[in-house]
Short mmCIF file of C-alpha atoms and ligand atoms in Angstrom, two decimals:
data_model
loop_
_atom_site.label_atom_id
_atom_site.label_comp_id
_atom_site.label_asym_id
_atom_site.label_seq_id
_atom_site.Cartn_x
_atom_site.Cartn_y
_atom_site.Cartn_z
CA UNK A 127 -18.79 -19.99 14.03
CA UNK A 128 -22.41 -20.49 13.02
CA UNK A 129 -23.84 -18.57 9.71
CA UNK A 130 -26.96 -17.90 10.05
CA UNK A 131 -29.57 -19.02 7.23
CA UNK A 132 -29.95 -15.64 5.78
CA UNK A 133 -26.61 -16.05 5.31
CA UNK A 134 -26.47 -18.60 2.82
CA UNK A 135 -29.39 -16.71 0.96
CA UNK A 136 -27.69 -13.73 1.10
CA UNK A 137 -24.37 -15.11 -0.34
CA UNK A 138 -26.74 -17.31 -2.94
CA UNK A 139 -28.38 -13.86 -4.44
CA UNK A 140 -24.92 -12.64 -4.78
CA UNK A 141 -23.87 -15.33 -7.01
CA UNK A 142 -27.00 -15.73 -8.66
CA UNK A 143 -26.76 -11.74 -9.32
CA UNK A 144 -23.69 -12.46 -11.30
CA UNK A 145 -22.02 -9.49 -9.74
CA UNK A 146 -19.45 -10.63 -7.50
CA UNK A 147 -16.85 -7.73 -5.99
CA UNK A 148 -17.21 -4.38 -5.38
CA UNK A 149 -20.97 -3.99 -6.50
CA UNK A 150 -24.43 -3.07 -4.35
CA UNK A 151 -23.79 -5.42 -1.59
CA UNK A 152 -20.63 -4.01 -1.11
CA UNK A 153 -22.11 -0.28 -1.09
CA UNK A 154 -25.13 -1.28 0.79
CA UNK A 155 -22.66 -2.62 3.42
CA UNK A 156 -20.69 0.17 3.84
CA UNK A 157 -23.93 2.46 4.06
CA UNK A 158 -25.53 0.30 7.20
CA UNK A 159 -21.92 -0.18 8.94
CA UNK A 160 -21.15 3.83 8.60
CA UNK A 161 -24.59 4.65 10.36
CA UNK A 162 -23.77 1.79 12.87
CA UNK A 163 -20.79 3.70 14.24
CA UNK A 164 -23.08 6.90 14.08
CA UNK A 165 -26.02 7.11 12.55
CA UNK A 166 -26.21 11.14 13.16
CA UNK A 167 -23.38 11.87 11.16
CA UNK A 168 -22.00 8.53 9.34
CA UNK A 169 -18.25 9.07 8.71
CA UNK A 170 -16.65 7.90 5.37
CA UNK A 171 -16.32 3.51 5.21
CA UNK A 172 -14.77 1.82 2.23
CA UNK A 173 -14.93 -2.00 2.35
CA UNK A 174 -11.53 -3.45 1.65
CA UNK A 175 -10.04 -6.96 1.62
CA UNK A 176 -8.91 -7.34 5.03
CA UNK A 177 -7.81 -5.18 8.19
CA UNK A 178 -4.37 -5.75 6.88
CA UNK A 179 -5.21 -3.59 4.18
CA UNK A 180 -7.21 -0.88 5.97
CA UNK A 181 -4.30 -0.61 8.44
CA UNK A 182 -1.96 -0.45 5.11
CA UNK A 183 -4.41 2.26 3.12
CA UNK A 184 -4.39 3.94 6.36
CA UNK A 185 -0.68 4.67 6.88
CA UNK A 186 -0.28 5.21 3.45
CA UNK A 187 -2.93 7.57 2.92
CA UNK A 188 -1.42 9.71 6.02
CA UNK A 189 1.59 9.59 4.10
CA UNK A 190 3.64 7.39 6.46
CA UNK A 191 7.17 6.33 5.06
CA UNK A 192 10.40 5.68 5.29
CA UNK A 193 12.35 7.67 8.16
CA UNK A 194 8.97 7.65 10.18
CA UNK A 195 7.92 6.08 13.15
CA UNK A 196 4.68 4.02 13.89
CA UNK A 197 3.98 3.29 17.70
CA UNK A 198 1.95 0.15 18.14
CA UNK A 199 1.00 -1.90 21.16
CA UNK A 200 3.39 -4.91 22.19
CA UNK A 201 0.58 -7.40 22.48
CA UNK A 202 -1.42 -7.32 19.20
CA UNK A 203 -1.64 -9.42 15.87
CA UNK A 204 0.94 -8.66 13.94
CA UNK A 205 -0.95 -6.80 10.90
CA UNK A 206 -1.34 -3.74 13.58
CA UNK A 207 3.02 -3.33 12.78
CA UNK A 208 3.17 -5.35 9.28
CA UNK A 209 1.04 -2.67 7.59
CA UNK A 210 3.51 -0.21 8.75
CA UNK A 211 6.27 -1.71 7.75
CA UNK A 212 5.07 -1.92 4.26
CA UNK A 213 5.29 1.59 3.81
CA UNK A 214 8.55 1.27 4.86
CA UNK A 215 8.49 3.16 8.21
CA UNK A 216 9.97 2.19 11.65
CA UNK A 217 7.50 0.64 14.27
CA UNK A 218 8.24 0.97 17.47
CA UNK A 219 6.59 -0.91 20.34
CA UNK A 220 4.68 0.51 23.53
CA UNK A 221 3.68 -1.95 25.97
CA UNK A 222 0.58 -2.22 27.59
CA UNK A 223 -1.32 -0.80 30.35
CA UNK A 224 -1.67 -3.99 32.50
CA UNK A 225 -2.75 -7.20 33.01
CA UNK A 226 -5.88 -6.14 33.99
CA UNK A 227 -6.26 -3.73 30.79
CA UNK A 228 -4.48 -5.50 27.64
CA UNK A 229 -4.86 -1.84 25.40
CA UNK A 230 -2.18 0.46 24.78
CA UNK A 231 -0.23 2.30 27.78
CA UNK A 232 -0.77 6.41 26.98
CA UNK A 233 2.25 6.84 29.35
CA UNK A 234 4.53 4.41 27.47
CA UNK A 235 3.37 5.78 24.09
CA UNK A 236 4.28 9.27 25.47
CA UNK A 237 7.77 7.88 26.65
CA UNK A 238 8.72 6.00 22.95
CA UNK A 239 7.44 9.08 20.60
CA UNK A 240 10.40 11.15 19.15
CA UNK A 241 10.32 14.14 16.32
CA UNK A 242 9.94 10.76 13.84
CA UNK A 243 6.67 9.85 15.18
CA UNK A 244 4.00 10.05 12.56
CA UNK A 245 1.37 7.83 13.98
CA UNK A 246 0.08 6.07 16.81
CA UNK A 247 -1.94 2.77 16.15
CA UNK A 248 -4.20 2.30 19.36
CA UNK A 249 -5.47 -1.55 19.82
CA UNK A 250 -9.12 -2.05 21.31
CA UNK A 251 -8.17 -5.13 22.68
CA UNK A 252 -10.35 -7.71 22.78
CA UNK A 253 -13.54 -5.47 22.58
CA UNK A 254 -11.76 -3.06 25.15
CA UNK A 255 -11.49 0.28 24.41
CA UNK A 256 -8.11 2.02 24.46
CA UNK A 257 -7.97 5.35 26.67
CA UNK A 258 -8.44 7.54 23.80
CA UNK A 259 -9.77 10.63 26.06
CA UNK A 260 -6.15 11.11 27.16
CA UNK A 261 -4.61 9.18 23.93
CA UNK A 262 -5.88 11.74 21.22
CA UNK A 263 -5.47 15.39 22.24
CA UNK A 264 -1.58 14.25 23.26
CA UNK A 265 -1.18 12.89 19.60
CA UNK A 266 -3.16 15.93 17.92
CA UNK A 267 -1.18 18.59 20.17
CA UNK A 268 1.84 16.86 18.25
CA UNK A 269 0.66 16.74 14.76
CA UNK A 270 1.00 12.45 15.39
CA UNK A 271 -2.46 10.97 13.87
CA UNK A 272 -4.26 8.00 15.37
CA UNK A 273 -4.97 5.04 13.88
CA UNK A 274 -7.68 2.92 15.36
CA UNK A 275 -6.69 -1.03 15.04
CA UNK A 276 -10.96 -1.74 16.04
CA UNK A 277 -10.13 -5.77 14.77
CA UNK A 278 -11.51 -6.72 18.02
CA UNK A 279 -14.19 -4.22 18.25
CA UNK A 280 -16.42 -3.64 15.62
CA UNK A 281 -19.59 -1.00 16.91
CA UNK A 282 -17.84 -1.05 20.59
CA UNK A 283 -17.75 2.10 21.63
CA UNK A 284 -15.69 4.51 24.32
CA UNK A 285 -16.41 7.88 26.36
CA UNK A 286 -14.44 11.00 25.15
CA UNK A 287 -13.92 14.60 25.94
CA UNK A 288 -17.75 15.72 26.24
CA UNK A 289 -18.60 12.66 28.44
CA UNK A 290 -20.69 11.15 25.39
CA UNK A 291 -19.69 7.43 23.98
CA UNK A 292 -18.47 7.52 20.52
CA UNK A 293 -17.84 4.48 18.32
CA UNK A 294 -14.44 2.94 18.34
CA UNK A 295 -12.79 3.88 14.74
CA UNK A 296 -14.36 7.04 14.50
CA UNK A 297 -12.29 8.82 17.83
CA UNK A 298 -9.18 9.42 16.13
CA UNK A 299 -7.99 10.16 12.48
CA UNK A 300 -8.61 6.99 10.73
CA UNK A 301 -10.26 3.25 11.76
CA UNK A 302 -9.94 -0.03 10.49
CA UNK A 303 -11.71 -3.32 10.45
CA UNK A 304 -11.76 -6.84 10.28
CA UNK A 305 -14.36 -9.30 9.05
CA UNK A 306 -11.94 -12.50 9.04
CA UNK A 307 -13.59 -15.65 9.87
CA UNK A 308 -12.34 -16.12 13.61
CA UNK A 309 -13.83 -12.00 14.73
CA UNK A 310 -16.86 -10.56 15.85
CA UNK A 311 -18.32 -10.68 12.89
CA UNK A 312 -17.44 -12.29 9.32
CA UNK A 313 -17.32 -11.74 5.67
CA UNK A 314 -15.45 -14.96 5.47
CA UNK A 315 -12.67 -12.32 4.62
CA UNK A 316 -12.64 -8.59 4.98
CA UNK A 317 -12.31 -5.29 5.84
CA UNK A 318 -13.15 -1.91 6.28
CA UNK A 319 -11.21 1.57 6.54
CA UNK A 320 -13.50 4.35 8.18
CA UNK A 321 -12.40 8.50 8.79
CA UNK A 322 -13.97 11.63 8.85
CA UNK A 323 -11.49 13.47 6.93
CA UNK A 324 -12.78 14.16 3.59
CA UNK A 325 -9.37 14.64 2.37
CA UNK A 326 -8.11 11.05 3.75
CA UNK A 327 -11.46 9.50 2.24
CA UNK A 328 -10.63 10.75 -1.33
CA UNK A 329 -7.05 9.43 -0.78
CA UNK A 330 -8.71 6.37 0.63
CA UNK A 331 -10.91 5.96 -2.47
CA UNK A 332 -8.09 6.03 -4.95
CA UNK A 333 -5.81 3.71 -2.84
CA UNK A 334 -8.41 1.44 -2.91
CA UNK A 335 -8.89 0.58 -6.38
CA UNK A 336 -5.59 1.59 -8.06
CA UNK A 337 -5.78 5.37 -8.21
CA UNK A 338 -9.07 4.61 -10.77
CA UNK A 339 -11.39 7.81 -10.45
CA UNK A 340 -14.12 5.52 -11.31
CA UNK A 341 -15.44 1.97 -10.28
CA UNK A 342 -16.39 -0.70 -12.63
CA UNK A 343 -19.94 -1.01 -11.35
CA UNK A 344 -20.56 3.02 -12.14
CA UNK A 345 -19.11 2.26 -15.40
CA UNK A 346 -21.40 -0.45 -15.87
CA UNK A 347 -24.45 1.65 -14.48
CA UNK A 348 -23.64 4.07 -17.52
CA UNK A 349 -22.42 6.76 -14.72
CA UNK A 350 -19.23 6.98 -16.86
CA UNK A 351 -17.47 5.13 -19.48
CA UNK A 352 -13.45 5.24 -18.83
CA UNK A 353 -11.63 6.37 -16.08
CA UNK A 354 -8.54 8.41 -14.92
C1 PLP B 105 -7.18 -9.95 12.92
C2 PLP B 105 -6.48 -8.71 13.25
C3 PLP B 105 -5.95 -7.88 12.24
C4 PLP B 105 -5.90 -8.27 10.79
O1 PLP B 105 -7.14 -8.56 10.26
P1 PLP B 105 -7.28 -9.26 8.83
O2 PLP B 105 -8.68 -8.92 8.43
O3 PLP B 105 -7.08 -10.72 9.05
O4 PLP B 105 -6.25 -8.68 7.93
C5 PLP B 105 -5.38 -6.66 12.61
N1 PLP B 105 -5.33 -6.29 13.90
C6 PLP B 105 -5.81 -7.06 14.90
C7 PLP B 105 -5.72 -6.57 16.29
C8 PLP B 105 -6.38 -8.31 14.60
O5 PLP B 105 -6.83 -9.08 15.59
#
């Protein structure tokens, strides 16, 4: 890992700001890496702690639970299953296509889902992209929604139904990143949860910081002066 100068003076403003979570940086962020996965139509991105929790907000905010089942890929870090499991749902593995291409096996995730599936957690291994052109309309013809484990492939991107690439994390319901120190690229720690769905972003927004209807830095703009 090598940070690059601008780095430094961009983590030195931040302290010398004296605003430390949460405040423009953070919204700034989310702004340039929601027009980085399209910059036509940006979907919703809220910048979290860590993938573990984007993958956690994600399940929960789809209402995963106990008596459902999560279908992950066999070969994956763990978070990918953990997250489900803290809602308190069943994972169950699929294995993968082959050595050759280390992302989820459609066929085996067709084989494992039952009337419990509630959600399918696709992999982009290692910067490749799962098949989501065949992955998707099987999980939306079920009512199963897709959750996009991009860890390994932040602004990749994969070809769908109309022949056009489209950004990994914004191909099926929700999408969810990692900025950990040993990725693609770093926040030292961190995350980010991306969908389309207005209804799973307001869900997402409230998950996020403890079902508060307002953030301390609009609060301290004057925007509002308590919250819900
Ligand atoms: C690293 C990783 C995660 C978890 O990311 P954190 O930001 O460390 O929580 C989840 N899924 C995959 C595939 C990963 O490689």
């Amino acid at each position: 890992l090598r940070l690059h100068p601008d780095d430094h003076r961009a983590v030195a403003d931040v302290l010398a700001s004296n605003w430390l979570t949460m405040g423009p940086r953070t919204q700034a962020f989310e702004a340039a890496f929601a027009a980085g996965l399209d910059a036509q139509a940006p979907p919703f991105a809220f910048a979290v702690s860590n993938c573990t929790v984007a993958l956690h907000m994600a399940y929960v905010a789809l209402g995963v639970g106990p008596g459902d089942e999560v279908i992950v890929p066999s070969l994956t870090f763990v978070a990918t299953a953990n997250a489900a499991l803290y809602t308190g749902a069943t994972v169950v593995l699929a294995d993968v296509t082959s050595p050759d291409d280390l992302t989820l096996s459609v066929d085996d995730v067709l084989a494992k889902i039952t009337p419990r599936t509630r959600a399918v957690a696709p992999v982009h291994y290692a910067g490749q992209p799962c098949d989501m052109r065949r992955l998707v309309p099987e999980c939306k013809r079920r009512g199963i929604a897709v959750v996009e484990d991009v860890a390994h492939a932040p602004l990749a991107d994969a070809l769908v139904d109309d022949g056009h690439p489209r950004a990994l994390g914004t191909i099926g319901d929700l999408g969810c990143f990692s900025f950990f120190s040993n990725k693609n690229m770093t926040t030292g720690e961190g995350g980010m949860v991306t969908t389309r769905d207005p209804a799973l972003a307001d869900k997402l927004r409230l998950l996020r910081s403890h079902g508060m209807t307002t953030l301390t830095l609009d609060r301290h703009r004057g925007h509002a002066y308590s919250y819900d």
